[in-house]
Coordinates of C-alpha atoms (C1' of nucleotides) in Angstrom, one line a residue:
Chain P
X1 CA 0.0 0.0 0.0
X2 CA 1.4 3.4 -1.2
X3 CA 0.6 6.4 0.4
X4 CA 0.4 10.1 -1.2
X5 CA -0.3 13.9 -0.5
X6 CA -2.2 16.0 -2.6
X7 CA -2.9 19.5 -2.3
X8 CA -6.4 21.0 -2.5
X9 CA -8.1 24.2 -2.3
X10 CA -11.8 25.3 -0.8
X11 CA -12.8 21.1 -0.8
X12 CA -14.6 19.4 1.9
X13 CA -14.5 15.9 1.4
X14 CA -17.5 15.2 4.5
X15 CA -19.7 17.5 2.7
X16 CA -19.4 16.1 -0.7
X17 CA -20.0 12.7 0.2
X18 CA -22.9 13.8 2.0
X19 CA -24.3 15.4 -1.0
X20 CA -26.0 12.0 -2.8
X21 CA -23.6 11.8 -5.7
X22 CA -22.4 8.4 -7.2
X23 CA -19.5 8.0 -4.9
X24 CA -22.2 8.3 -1.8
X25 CA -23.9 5.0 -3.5
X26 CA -20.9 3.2 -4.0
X27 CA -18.6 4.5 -1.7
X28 CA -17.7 3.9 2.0
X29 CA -17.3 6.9 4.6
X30 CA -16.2 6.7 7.8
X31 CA -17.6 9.6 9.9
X32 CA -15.7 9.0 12.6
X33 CA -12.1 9.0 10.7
X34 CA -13.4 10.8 7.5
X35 CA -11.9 8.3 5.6
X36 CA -13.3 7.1 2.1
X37 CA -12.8 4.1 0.8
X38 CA -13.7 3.1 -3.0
X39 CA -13.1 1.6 -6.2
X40 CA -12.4 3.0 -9.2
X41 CA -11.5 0.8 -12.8
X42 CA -10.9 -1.9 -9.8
X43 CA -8.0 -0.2 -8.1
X44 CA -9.1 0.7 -4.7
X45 CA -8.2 4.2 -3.4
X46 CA -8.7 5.1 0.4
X47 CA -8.5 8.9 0.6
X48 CA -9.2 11.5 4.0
X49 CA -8.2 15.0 4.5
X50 CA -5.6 15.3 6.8
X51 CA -6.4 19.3 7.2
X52 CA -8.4 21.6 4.8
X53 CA -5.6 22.0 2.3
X54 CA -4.5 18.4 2.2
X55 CA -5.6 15.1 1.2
X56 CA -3.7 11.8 1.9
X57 CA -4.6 8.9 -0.9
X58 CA -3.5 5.5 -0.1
X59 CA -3.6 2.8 -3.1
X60 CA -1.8 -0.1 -4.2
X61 CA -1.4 1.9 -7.7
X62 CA -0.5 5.4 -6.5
X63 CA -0.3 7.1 -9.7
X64 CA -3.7 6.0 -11.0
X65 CA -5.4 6.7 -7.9
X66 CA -3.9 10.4 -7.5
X67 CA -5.2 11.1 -11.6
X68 CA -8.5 9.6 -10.4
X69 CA -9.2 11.9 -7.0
X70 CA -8.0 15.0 -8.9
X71 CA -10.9 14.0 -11.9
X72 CA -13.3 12.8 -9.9
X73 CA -13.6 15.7 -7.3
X74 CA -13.0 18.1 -9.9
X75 CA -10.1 19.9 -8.3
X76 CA -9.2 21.8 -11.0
X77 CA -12.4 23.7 -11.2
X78 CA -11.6 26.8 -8.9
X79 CA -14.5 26.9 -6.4
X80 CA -14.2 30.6 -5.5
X81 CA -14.3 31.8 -9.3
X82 CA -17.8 29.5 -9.4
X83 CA -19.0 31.1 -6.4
X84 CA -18.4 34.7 -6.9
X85 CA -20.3 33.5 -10.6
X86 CA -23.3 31.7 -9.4
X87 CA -23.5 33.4 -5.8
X88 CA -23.6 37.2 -7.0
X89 CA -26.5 38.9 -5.5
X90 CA -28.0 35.8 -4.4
X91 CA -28.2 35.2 -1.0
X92 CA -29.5 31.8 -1.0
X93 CA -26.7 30.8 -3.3
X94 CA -24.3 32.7 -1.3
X95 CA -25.8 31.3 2.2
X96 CA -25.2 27.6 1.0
X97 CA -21.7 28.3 -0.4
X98 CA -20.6 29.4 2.9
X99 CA -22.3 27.1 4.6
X100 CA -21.0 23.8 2.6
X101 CA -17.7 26.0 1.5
X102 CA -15.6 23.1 -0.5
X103 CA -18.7 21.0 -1.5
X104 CA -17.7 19.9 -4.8
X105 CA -19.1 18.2 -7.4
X106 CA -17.6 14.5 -8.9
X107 CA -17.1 13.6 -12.3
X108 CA -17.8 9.5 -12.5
X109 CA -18.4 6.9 -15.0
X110 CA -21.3 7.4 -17.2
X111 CA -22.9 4.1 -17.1
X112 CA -22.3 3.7 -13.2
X113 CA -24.1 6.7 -12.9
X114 CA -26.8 6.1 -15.2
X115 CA -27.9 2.8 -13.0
X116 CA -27.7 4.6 -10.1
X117 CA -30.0 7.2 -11.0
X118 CA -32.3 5.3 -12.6
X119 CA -32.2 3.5 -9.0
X120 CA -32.8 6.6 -7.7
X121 CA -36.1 7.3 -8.8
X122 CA -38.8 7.2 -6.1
X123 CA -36.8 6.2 -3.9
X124 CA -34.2 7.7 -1.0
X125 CA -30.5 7.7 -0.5
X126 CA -30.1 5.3 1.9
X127 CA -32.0 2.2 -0.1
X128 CA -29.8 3.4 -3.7
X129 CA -26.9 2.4 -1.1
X130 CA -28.0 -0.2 -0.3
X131 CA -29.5 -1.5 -3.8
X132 CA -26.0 -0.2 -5.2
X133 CA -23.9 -2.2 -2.8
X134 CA -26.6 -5.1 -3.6
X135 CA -25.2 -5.4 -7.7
X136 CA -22.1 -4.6 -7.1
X137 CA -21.7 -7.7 -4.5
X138 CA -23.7 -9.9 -6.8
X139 CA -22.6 -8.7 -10.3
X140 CA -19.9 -6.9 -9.6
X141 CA -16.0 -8.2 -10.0
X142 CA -15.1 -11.4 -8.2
X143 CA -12.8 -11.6 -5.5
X144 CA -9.2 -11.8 -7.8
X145 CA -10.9 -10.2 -10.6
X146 CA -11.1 -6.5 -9.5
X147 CA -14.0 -7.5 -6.5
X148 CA -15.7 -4.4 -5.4
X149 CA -16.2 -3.1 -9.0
X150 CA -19.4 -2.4 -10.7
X151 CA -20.9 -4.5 -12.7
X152 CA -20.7 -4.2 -16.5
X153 CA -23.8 -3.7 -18.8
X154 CA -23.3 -7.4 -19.9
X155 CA -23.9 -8.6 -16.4
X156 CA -26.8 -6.5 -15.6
X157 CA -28.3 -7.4 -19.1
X158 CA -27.8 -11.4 -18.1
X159 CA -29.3 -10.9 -14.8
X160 CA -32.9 -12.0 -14.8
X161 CA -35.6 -9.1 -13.8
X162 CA -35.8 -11.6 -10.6
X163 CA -32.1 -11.2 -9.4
X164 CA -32.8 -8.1 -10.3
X165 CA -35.4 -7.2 -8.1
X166 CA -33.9 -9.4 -5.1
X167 CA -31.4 -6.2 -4.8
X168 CA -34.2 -4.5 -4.0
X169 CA -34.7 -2.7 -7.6
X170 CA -38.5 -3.5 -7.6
X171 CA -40.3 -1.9 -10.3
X172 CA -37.0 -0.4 -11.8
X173 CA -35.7 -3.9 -12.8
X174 CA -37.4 -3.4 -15.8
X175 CA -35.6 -0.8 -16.7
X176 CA -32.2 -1.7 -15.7
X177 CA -32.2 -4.5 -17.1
X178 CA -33.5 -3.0 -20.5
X179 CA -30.8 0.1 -20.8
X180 CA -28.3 -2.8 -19.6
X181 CA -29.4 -4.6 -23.1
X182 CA -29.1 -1.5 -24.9
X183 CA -25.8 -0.5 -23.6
X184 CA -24.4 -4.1 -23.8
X185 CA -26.0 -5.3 -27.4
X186 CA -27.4 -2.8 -29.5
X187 CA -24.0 -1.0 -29.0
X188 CA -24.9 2.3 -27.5
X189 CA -21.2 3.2 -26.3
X190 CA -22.2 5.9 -23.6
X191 CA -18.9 7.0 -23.2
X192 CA -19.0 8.1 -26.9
X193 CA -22.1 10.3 -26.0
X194 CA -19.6 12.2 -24.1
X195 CA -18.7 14.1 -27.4
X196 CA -21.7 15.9 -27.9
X197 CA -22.8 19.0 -26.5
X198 CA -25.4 18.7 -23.5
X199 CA -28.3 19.0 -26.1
X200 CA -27.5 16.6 -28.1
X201 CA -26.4 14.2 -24.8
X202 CA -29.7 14.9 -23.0
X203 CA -32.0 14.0 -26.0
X204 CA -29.5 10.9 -26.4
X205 CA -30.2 9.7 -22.8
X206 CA -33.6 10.1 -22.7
X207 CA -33.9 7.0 -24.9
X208 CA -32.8 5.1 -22.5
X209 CA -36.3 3.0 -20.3
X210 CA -36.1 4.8 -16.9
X211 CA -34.4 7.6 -17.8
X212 CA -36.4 10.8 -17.6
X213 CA -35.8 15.0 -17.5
X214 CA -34.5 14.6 -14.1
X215 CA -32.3 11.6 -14.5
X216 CA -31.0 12.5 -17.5
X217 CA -29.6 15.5 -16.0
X218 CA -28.3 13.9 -13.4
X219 CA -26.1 11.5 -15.8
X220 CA -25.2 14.8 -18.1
X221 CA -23.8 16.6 -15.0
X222 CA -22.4 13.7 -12.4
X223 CA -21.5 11.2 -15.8
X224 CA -20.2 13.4 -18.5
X225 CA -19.6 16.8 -16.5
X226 CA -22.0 19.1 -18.1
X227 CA -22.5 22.0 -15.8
X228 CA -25.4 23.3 -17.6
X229 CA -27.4 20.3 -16.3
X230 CA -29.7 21.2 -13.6
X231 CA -31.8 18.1 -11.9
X232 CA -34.8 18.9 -10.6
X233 CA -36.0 17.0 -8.6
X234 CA -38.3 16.9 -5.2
X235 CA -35.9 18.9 -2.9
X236 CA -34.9 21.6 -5.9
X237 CA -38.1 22.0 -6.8
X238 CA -39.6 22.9 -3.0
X239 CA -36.2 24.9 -2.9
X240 CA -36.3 27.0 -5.4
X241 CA -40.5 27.4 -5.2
X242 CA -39.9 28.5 -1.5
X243 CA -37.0 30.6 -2.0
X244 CA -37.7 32.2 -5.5
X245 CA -41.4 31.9 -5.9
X246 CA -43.1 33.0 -3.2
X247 CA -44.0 29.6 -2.3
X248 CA -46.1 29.6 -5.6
X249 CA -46.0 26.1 -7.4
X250 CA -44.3 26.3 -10.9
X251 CA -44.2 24.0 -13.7
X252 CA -40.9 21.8 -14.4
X253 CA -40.1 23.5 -17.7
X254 CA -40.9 27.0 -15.3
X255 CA -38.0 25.7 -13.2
X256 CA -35.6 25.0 -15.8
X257 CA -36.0 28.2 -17.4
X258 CA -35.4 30.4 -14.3
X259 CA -32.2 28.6 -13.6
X260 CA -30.8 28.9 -16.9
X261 CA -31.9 32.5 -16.6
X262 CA -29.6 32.8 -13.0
X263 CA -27.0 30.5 -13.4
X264 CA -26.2 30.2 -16.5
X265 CA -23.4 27.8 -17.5
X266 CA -22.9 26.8 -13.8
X267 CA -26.0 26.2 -13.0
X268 CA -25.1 22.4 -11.8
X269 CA -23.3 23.9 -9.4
X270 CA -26.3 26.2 -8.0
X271 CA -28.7 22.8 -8.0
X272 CA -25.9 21.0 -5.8
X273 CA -25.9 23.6 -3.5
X274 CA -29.6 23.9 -3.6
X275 CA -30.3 20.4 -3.4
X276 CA -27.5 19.7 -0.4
X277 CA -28.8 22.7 1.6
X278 CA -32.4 21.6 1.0
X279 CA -31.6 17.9 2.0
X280 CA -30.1 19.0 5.1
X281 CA -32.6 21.5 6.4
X282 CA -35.1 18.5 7.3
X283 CA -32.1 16.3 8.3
X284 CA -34.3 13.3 9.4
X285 CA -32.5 11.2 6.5
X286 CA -29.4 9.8 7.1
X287 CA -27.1 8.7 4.3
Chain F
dA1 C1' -50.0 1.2 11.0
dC2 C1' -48.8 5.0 8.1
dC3 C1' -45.7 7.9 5.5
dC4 C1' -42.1 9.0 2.5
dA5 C1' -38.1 8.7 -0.7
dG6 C1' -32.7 12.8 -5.9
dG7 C1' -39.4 10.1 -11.0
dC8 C1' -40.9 7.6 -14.9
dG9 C1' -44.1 5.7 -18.3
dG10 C1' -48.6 5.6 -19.9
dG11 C1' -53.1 7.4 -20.5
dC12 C1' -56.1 11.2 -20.6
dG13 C1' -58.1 15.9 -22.0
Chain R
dC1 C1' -48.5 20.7 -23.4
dG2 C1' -50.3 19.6 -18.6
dC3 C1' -52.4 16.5 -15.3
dC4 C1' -53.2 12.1 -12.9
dC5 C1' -52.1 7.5 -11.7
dG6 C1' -49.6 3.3 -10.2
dC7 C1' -45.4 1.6 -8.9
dA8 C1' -41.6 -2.2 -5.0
dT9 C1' -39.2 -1.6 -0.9
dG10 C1' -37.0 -0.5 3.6
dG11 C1' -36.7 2.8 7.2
dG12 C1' -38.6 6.5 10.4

DNA sequence: ACCCAGGCGGGCG
DNA sequence: CGCCCGCATGGG
């Protein structure tokens, strides 16, 4: 086991974790030691912040695992340029940032994140974990074959909608198993979709069984990095409705259209703060 | 026992 | 386009 330091700027590793992104599904957090542990392309990497400027990585491949934590939390996105952008006269905005100051969001594989949204749909954070850690146990890699990694579409496509729904998928078996097929067979490369603009990648995932407006953004900005994606979902919407509407109910499209109008090219960022800051407030779900 | 959870697909007007 | 409904399951 090799051990590195990395330097970082305005990141929080507690907060993001907290935040519901891929890495929360998959992942495992200590709260006591603030260690994470996960795998990623079947190396596992064991990271915790040793103070707020530094992170220590431990992996067998030290290299890898170094490239992977600076891509996947994003460090090279400067965090105080994004908040003087999407936090200017807005004191919501500007209320969370300080709040969750180094809340970051990840960039992970695309068709990890696809299941795991599609999981996500009625449903809460603590059952995706638990569903998550379900296929990845059952189809996942094999102990001396990368164990602990996610399983491929080919697995999930073989699995029968029974296994399926034994990880506790219930009605979304269907459409895992479907967009497992399509991804697997019909030779939908997702990482491929990662060329086109978020448009174009949007209209392309909302093919997929299962995959909806909301879900699709969250695959467009947590899979493929597009920070013009903004989920909304059931905490954003009440968020935004309470904060920016005067409590007044407003139609999805509505919603979409007066965050573009605010945020702009960032607004993925705003809806992690929103939706972080809105999760919290309630607090009676754990992680 | 009852309620809710990072919604979606299908059917309707 | 908007609205309404059913939906599997585990935890509070």
């Amino acid at each position: 086991m090799k051990s590195a330091l990395l330097a970082v700027n305005t990141f929080n590793l507690r907060h993001t974790f907290e935040s519901a992104q891929p890495l929360t599904f998959s992942g495992d957090f200590d709260p006591a030691t603030g260690r994470l542990q996960y795998t990623s392309d079947g190396t596992q990497i064991r990271i915790w912040q040793v103070s707020p400027r530094e992170l220590r990585i431990e992996s067998h491949e030290i290299g890898r695992a170094k490239m992977d934590v600076a891509k996947r939390f994003r460090l090279s996105d400067s965090l105080q340029s994004i908040y003087s952008k999407i936090a200017d006269g807005d004191r919501f905005i500007s209320d969370a940032t300080k709040k969750y100051s180094g809340l970051r969001l990840t960039l992970n594989d695309p068709w990890e994140t696809t299941v795991m949204f599609i999981t996500s749909q009625f449903n809460n954070v603590k059952r995706i974990r638990l569903i998550t850690k379900r296929l990845i146990g059952r189809f996942g890699g094999q102990p001396g074959s990368g164990a602990g990694s996610f399983p491929t579409p080919q697995a999930l496509s073989a699995a029968t909608l029974g296994q399926l729904s034994d990880c506790g998928l219930g009605f979304r078996n269907k459409y895992i198993k479907a967009t497992a097929s399509i991804c697997a067979e019909n030779g939908l490369d997702l990482n491929r979709l990662g060329k086109l603009d978020y448009a174009d990648l949007k209209e392309g995932l909302l093919e997929l069984p299962g995959v909806g407006d909301k879900v699709a953004d969250c695959i467009a900005l947590m899979g493929y990095g597009k920070l013009e994606a903004f989920p909304v979902d059931t905490w954003v919407r009440r968020g935004l409705e309470r904060l920016y509407m005067g409590g007044r109910h407003a139609s999805i499209k509505r919603l979409h259209e007066m965050a573009a109008g605010r945020w702009g090219a960032l607004q993925g960022y705003a809806q992690l703060y929103l939706f972080h800051q809105g999760r919290m407030r309630g607090q009676h779900y754990g992680i």
